PDB file of C-alpha atoms in Angstrom:
ATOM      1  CA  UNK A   1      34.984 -71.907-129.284  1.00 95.00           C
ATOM      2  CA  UNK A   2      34.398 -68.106-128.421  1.00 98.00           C
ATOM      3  CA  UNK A   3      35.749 -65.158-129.964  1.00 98.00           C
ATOM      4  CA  UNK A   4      37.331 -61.879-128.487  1.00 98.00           C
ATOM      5  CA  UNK A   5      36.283 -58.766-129.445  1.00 98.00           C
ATOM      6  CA  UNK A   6      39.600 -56.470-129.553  1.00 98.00           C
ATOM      7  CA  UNK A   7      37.969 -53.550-130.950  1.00 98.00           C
ATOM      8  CA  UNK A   8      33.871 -53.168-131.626  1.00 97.00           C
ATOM      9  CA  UNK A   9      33.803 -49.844-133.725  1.00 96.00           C
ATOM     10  CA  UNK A  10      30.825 -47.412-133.861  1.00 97.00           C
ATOM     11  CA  UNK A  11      28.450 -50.615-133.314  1.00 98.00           C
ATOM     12  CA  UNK A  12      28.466 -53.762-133.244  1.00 98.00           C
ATOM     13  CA  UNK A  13      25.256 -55.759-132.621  1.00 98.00           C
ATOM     14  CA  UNK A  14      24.256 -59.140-132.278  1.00 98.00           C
ATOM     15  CA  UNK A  15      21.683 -60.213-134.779  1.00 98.00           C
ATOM     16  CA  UNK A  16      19.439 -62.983-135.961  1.00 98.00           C
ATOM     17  CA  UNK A  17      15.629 -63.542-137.681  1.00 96.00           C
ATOM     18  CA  UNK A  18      14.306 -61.352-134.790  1.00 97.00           C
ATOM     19  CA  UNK A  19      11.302 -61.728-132.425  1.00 96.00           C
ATOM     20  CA  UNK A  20       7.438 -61.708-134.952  1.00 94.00           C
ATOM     21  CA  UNK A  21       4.851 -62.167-133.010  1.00 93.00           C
ATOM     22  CA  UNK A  22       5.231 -59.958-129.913  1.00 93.00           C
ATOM     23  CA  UNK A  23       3.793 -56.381-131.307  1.00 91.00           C
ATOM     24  CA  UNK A  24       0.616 -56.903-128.861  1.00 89.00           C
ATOM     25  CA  UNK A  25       2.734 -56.581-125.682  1.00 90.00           C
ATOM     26  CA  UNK A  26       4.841 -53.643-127.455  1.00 90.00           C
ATOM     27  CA  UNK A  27       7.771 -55.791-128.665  1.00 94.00           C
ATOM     28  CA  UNK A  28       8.799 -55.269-132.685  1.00 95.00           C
ATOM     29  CA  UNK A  29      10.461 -57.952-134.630  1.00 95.00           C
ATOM     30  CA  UNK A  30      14.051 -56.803-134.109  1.00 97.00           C
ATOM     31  CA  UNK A  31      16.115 -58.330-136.574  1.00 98.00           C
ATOM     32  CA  UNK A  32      19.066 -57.961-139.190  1.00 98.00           C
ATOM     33  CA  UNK A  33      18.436 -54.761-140.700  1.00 98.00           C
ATOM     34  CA  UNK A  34      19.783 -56.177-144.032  1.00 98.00           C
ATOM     35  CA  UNK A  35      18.212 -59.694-143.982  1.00 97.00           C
ATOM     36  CA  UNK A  36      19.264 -60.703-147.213  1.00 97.00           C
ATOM     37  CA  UNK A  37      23.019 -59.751-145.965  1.00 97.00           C
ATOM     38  CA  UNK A  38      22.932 -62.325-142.454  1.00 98.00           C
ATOM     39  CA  UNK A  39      21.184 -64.770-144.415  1.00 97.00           C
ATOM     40  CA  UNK A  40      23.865 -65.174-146.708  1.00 96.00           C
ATOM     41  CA  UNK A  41      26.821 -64.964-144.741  1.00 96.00           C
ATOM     42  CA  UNK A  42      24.812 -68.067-142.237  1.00 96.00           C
ATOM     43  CA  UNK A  43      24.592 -70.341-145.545  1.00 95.00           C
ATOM     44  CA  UNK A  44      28.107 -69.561-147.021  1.00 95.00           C
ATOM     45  CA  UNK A  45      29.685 -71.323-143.133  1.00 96.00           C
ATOM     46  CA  UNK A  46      26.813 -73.712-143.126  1.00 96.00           C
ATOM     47  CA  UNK A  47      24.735 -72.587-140.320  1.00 97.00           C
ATOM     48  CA  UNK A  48      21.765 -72.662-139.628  1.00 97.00           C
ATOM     49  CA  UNK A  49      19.784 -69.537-140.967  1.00 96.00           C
ATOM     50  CA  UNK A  50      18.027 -68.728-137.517  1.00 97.00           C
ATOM     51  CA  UNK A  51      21.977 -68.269-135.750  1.00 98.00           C
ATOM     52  CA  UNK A  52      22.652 -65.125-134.943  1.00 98.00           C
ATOM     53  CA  UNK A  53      25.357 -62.897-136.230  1.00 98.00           C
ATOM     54  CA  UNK A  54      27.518 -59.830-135.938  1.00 98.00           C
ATOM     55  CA  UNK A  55      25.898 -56.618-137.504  1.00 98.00           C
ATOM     56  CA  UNK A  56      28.533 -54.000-137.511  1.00 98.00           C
ATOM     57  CA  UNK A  57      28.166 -50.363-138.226  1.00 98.00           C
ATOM     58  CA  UNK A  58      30.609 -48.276-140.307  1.00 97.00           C
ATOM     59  CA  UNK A  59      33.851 -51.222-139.927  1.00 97.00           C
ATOM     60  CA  UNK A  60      35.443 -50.922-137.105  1.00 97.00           C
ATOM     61  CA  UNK A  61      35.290 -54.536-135.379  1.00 98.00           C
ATOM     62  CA  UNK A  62      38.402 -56.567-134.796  1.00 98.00           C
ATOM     63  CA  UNK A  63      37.824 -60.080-133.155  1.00 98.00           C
ATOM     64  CA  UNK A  64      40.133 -62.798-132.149  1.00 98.00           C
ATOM     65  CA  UNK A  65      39.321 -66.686-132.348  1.00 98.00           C
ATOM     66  CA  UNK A  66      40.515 -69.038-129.514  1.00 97.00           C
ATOM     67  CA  UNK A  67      40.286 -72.072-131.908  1.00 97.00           C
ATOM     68  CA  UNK A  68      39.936 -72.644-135.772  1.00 97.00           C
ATOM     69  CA  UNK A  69      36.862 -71.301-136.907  1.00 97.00           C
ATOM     70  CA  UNK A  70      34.641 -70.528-140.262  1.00 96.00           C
ATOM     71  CA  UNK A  71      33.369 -66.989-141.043  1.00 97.00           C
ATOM     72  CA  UNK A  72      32.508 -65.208-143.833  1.00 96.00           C
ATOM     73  CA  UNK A  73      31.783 -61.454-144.018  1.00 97.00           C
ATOM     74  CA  UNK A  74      29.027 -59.789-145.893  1.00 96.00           C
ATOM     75  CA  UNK A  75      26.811 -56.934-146.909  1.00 97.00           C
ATOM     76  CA  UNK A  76      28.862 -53.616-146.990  1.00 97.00           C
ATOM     77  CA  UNK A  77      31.953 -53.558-149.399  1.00 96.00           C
ATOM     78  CA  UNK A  78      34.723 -52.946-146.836  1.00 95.00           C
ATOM     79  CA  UNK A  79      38.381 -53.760-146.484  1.00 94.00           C
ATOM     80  CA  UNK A  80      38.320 -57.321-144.654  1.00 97.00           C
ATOM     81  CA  UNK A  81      42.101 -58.018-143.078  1.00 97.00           C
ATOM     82  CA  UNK A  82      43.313 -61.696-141.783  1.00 97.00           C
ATOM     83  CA  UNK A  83      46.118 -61.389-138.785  1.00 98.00           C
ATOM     84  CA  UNK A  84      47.700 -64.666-138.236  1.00 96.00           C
ATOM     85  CA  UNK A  85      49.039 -65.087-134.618  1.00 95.00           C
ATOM     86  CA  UNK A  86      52.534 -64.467-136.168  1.00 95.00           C
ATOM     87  CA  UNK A  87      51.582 -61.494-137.347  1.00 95.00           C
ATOM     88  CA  UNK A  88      51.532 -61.787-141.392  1.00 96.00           C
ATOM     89  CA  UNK A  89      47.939 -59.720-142.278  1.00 97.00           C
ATOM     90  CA  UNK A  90      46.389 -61.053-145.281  1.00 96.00           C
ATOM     91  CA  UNK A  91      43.626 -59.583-147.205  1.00 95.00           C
ATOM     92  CA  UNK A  92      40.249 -61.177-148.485  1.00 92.00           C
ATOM     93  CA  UNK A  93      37.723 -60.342-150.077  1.00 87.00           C
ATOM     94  CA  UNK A  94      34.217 -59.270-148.592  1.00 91.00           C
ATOM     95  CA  UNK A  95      31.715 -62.696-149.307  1.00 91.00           C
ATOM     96  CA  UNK A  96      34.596 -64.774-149.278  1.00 91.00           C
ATOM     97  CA  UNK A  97      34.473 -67.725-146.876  1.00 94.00           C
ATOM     98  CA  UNK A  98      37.672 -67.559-144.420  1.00 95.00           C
ATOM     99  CA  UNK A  99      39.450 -70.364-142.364  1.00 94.00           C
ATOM    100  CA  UNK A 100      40.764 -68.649-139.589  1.00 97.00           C
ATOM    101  CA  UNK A 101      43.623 -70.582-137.209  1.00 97.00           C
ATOM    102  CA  UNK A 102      43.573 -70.229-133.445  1.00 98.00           C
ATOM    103  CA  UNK A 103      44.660 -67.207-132.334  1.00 98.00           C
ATOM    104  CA  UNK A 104      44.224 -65.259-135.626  1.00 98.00           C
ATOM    105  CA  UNK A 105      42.546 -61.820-135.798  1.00 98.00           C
ATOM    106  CA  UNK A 106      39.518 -60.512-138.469  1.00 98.00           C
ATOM    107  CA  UNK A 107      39.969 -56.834-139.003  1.00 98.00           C
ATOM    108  CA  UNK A 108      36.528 -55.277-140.952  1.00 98.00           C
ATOM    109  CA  UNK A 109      37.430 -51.919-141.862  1.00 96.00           C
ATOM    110  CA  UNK A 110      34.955 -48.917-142.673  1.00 95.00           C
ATOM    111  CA  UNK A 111      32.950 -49.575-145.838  1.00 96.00           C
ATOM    112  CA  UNK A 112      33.576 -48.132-149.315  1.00 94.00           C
ATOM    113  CA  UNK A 113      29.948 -49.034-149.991  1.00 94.00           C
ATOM    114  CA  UNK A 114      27.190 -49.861-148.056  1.00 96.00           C
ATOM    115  CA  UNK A 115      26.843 -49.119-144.131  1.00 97.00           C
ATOM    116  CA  UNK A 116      26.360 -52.727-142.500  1.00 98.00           C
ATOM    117  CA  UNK A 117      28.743 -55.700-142.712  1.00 98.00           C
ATOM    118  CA  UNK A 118      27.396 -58.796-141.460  1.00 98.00           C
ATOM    119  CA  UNK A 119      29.938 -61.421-139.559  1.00 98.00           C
ATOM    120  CA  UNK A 120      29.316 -64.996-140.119  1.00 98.00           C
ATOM    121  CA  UNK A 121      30.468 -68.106-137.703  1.00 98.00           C
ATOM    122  CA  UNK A 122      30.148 -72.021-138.735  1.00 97.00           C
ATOM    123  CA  UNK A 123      27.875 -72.365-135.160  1.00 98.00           C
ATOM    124  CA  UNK A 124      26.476 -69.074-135.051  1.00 98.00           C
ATOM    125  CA  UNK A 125      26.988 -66.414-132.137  1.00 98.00           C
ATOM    126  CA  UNK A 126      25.752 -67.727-129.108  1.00 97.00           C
ATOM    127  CA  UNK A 127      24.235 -65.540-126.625  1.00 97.00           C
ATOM    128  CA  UNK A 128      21.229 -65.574-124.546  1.00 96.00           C
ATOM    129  CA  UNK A 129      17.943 -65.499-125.999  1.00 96.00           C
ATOM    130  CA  UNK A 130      15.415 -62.847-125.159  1.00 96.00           C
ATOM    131  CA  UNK A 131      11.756 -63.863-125.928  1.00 96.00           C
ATOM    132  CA  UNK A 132      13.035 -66.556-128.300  1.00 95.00           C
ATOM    133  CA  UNK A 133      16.075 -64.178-129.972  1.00 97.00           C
ATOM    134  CA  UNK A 134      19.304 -63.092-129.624  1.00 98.00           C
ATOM    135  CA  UNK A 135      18.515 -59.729-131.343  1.00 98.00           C
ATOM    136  CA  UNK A 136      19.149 -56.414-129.801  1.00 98.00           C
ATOM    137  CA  UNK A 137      16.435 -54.174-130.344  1.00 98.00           C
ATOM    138  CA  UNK A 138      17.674 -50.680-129.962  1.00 97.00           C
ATOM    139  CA  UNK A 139      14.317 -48.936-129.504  1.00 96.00           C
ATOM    140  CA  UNK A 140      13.129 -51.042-126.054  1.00 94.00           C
ATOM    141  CA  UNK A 141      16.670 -52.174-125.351  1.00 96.00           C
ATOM    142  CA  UNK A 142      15.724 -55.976-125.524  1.00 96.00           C
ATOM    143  CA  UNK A 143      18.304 -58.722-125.983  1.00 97.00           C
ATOM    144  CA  UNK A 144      21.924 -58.674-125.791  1.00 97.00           C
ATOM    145  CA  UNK A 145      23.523 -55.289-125.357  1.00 97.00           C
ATOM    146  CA  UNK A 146      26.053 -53.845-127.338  1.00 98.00           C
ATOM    147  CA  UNK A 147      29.188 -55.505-128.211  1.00 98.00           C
ATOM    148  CA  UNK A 148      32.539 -53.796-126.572  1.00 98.00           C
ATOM    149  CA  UNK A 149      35.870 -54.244-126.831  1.00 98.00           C
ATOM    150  CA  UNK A 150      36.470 -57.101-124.028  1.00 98.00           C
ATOM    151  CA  UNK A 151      33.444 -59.119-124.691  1.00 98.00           C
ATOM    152  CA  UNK A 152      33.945 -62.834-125.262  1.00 98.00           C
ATOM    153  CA  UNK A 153      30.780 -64.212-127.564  1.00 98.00           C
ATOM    154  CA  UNK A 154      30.546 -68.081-127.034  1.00 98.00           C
ATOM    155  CA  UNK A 155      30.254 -69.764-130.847  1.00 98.00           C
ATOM    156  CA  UNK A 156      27.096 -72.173-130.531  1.00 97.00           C
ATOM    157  CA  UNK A 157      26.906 -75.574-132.626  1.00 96.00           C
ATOM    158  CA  UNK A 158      23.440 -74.702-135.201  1.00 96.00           C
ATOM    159  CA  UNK A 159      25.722 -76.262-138.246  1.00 95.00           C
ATOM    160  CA  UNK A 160      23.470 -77.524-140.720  1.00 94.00           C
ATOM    161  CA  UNK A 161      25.931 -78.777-143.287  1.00 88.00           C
ATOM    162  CA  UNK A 162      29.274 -77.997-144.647  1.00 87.00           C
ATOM    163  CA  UNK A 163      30.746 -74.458-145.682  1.00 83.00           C
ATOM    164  CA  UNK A 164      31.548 -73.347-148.924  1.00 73.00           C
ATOM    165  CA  UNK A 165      35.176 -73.906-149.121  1.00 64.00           C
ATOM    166  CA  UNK A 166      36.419 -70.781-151.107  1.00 57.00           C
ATOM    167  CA  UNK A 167      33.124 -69.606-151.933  1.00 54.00           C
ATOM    168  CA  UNK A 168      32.691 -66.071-152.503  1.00 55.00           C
ATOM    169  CA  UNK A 169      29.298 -64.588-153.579  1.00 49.00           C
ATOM    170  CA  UNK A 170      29.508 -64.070-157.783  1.00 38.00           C
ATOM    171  CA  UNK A 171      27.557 -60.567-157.895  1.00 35.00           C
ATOM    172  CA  UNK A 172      28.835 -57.982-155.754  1.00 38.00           C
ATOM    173  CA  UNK A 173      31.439 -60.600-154.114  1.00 43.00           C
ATOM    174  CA  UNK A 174      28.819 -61.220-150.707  1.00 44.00           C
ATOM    175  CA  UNK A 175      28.025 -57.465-151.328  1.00 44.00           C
ATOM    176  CA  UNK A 176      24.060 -57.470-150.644  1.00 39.00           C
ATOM    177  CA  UNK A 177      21.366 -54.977-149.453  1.00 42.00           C
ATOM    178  CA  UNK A 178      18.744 -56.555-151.784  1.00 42.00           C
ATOM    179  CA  UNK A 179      20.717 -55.806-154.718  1.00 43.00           C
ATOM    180  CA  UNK A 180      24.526 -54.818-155.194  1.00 45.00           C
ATOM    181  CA  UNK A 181      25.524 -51.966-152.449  1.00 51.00           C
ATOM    182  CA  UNK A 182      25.292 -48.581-154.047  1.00 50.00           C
ATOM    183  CA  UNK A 183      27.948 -45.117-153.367  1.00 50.00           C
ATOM    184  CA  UNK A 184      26.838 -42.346-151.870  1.00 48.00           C
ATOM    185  CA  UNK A 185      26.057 -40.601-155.260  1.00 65.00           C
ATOM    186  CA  UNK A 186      24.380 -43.194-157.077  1.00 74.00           C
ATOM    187  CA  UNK A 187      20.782 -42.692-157.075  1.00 88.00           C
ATOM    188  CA  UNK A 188      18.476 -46.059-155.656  1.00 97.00           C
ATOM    189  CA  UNK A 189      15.226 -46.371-156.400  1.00 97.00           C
ATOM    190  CA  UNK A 190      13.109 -48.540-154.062  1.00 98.00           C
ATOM    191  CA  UNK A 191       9.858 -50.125-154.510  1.00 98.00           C
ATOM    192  CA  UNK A 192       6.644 -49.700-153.152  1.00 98.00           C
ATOM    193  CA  UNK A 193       3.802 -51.790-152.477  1.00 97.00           C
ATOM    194  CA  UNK A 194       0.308 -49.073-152.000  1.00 97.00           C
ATOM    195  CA  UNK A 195      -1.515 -48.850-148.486  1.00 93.00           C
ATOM    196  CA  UNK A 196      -3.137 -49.286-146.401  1.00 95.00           C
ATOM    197  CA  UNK A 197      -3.843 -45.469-146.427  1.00 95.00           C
ATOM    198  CA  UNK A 198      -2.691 -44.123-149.811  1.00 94.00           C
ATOM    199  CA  UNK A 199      -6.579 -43.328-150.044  1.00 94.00           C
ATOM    200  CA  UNK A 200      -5.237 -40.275-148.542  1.00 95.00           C
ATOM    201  CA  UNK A 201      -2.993 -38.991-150.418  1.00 96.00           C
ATOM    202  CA  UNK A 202      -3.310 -37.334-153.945  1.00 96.00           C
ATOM    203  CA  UNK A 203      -1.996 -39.059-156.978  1.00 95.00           C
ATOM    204  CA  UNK A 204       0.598 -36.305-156.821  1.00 97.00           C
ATOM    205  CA  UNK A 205       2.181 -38.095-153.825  1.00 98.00           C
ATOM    206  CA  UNK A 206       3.446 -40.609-155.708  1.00 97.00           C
ATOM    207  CA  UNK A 207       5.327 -38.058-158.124  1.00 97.00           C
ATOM    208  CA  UNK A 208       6.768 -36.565-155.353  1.00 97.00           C
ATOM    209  CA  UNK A 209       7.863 -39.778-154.156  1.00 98.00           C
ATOM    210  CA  UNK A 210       9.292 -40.864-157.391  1.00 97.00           C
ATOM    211  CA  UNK A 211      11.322 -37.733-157.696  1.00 97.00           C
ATOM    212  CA  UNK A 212      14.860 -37.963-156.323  1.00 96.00           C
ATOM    213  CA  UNK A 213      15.054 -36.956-152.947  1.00 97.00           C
ATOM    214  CA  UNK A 214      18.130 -37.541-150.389  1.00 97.00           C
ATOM    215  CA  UNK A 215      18.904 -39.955-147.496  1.00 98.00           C
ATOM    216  CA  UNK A 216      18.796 -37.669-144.259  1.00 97.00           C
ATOM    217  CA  UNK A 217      21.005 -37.733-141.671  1.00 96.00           C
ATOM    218  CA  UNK A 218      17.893 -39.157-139.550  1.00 96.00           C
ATOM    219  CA  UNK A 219      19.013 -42.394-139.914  1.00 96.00           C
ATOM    220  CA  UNK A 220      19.204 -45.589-137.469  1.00 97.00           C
ATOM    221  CA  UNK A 221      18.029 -49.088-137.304  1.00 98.00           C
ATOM    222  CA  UNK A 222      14.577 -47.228-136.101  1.00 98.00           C
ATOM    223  CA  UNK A 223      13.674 -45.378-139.021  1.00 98.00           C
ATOM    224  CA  UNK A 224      15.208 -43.057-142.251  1.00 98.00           C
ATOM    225  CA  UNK A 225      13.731 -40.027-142.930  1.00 98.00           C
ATOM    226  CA  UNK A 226      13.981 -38.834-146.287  1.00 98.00           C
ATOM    227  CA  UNK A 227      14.509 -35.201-147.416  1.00 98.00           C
ATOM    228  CA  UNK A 228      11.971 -35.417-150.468  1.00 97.00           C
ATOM    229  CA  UNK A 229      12.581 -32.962-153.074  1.00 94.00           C
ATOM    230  CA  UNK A 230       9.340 -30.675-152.137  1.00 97.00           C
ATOM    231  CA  UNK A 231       6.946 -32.385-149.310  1.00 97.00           C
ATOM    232  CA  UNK A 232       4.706 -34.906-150.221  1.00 98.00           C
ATOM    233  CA  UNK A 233       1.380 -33.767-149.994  1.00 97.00           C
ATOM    234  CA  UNK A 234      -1.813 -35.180-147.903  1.00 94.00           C
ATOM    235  CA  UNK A 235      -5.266 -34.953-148.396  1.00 93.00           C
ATOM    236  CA  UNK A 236      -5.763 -34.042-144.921  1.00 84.00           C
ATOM    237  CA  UNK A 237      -2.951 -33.178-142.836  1.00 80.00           C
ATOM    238  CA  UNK A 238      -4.888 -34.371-139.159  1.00 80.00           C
ATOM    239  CA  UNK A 239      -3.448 -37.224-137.911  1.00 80.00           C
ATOM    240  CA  UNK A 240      -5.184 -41.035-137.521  1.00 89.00           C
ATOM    241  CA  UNK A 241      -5.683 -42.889-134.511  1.00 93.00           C
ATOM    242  CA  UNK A 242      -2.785 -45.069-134.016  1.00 93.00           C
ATOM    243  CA  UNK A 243      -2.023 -48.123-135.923  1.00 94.00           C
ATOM    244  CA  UNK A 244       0.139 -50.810-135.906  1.00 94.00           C
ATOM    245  CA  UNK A 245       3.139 -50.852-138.055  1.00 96.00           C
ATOM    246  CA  UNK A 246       6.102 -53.004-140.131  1.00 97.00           C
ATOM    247  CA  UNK A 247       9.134 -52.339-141.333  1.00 98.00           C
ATOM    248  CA  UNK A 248       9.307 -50.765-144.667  1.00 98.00           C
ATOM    249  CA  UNK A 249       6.328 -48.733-143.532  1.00 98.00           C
ATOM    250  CA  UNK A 250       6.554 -45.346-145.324  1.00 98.00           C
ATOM    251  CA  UNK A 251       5.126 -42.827-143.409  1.00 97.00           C
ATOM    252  CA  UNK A 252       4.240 -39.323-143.835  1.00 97.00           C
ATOM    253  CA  UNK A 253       4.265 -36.793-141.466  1.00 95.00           C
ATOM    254  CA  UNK A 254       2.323 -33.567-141.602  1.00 92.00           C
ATOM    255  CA  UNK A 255       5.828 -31.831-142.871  1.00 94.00           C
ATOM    256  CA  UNK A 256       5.863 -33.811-145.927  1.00 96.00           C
ATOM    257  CA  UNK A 257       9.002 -35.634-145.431  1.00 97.00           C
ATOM    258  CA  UNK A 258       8.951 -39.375-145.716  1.00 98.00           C
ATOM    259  CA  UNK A 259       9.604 -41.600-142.703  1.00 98.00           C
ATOM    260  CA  UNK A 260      10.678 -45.694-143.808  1.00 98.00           C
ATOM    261  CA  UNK A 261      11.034 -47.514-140.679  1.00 98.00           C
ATOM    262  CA  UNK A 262      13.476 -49.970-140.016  1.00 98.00           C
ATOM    263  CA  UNK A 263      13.734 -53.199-138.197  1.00 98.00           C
ATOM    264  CA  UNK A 264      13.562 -51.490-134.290  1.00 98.00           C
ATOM    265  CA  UNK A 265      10.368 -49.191-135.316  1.00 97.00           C
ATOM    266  CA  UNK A 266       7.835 -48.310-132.613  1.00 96.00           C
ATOM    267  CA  UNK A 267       4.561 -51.323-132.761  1.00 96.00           C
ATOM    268  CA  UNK A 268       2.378 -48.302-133.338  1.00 96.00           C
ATOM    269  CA  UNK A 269       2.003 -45.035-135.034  1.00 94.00           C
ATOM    270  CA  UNK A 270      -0.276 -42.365-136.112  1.00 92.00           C
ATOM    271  CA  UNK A 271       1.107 -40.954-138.976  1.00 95.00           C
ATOM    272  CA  UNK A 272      -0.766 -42.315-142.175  1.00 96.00           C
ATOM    273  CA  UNK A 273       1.086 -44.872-144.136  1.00 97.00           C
ATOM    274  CA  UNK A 274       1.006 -44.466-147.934  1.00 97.00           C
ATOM    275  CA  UNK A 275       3.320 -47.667-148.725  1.00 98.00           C
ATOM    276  CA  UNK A 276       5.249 -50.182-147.810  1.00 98.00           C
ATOM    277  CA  UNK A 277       8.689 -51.324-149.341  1.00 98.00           C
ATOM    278  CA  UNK A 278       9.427 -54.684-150.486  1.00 98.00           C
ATOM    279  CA  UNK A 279      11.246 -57.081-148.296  1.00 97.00           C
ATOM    280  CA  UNK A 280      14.307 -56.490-151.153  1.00 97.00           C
ATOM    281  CA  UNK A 281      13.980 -52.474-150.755  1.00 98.00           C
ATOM    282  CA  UNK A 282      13.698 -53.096-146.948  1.00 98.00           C
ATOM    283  CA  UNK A 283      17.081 -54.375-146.727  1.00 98.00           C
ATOM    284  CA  UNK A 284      18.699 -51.786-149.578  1.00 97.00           C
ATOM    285  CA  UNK A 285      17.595 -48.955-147.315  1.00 98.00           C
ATOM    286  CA  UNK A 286      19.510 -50.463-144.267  1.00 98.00           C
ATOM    287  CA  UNK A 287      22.597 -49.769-146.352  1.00 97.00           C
ATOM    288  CA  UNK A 288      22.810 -46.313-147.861  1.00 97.00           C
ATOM    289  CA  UNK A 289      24.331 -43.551-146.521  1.00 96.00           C
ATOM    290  CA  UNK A 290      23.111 -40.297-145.453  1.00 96.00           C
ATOM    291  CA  UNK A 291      23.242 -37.633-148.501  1.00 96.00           C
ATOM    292  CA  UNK A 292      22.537 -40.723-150.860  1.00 97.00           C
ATOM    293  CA  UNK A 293      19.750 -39.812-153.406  1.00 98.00           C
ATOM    294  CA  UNK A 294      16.749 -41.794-153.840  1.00 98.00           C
ATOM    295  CA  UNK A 295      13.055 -42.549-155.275  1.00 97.00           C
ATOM    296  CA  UNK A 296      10.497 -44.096-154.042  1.00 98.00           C
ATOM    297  CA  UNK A 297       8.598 -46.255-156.564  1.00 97.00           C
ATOM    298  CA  UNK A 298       5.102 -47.311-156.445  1.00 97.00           C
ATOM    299  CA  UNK A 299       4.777 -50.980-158.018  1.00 94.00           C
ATOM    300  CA  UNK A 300       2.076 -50.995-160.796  1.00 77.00           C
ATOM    301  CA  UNK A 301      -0.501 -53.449-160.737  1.00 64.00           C
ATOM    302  CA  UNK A 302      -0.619 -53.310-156.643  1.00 56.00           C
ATOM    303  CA  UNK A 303      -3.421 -51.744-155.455  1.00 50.00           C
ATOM    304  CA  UNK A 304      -5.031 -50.324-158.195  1.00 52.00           C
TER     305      UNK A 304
END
């Protein structure tokens, strides 16, 4: 089974767990950038959670199916259309589970909320693996490239048990980002866990932090800056020798303004880290909008 991509959008990206364990030769983990999103849409067609699937950016993507297949679509709340090889378009709801006929068409149009939809196939998408995944990494330009109108991704067979006939995802129907998907004007607050260098910072950081800043139009599966609302201040603004980072790193330049990397960020960096978001925040960030406003919350208990 294979499907044909008819129309790919801004981006469309093949996606799966990622690549740990390469940082020392300069590879990052890769990866869905909302984890919580893939994972979902894989156990709703009963695949196998390490499959890959289709991230796509802003809608866009319109794929045909040369046989009857299983998908489901999830993480941003977008307008999800069914064209049956007659014709008749049908639409469902994002998180529900879809039996699609041969020759039909899935249409994912541009979100309402959220930024990332996630594409689900009973098999998973089957493309080569680099270094043990199938995830393009957009910083070093490892795994498979983009997706473009014309490709034909081969479904694989990772089926782990059966699909959720009808099932659609109770909170936020399959809408996910660690939480429900928020609008553009509804503040998000995101938690973080202290260190490893928060020793340099002033207890003031954190109220800067905690204030509502906005979502900057710096924003990729690298990194998100954040315009805070005045810049978070440092006890020392000189830089430290380089370290090795994760995603959800928050790091602060010597401008003030908040960098949060995301799942391509570089293996190293210099700038001092005063936090690191939680695996749930991680994904939430993947899926707001530039303009959005947002805090930055440091969990109590952790590293005190």
């Amino acid at each position: 089974m294979s499907l044909l991509v008819l129309r790919a959008g801004p981006s469309a990206l093949v996606q799966d767990l990622g690549r740990p364990g390469h940082a020392s030769v300069g590879v990052t983990a890769s990866g869905a950038a909302d984890r919580a999103a893939a994972a979902t849409a894989l156990r709703a067609v009963g695949t196998d959670p390490a499959a890959a699937v289709l991230e796509v950016l802003l809608g866009g993507l319109t794929v045909m199916t040369d046989e009857p297949a299983i998908v489901a679509v999830t993480g941003a709340e977008a307008l999800v259309v069914v064209v049956t090889p007659d014709g008749s378009r049908r639409t469902v709801a994002t998180g529900e589970v879809l039996r699609l006929d041969a020759g039909s068409s899935l249409e994912i149009g541009r979100p309402v909320a959220g930024v990332r939809s996630y594409v689900g196939v009973r098999g998973g998408i089957d493309v080569p693996a680099v270094l043990g995944s199938r995830s393009r990494d957009t910083l070093a330009g490892l795994g498979p490239p983009p997706v473009v109108a014309g490709d034909v991704l081969d479904v694989g067979d990772a089926v782990v048990g059966p699909w959720a006939d009808g099932w659609e995802v109770a909170a936020g129907r399959g809408v996910v980002g660690g939480g429900a998907v928020t609008g553009a004007r509804e503040s998000v607050e995101l938690d973080v866990i202290p260190g490893p260098r928060d020793d340099l910072f002033p207890p003031a950081a954190w109220d800067v932090l905690a204030a509502t800043g906005h979502v900057s139009g710096h924003a990729d599966r690298v990194g998100v800056r954040i315009d805070p609302a005045r810049p978070v201040p440092r006890l020392d603004t000189r830089e430290i020798p380089s370290e090795g980072m994760v995603r959800g790193a928050v790091q602060i330049p010597a401008d003030g303004s908040p960098v949060v990397f995301g799942p391509d960020h570089p293996v190293t960096g210099g700038y001092p880290v005063i936090g690191v978001l939680t695996a749930r925040s991680a994904d939430r960030i993947s899926q707001l909008l530039p303009g959005t406003p947002v805090r930055l919350r440091r969990l109590r208990g952790v590293g005190d």
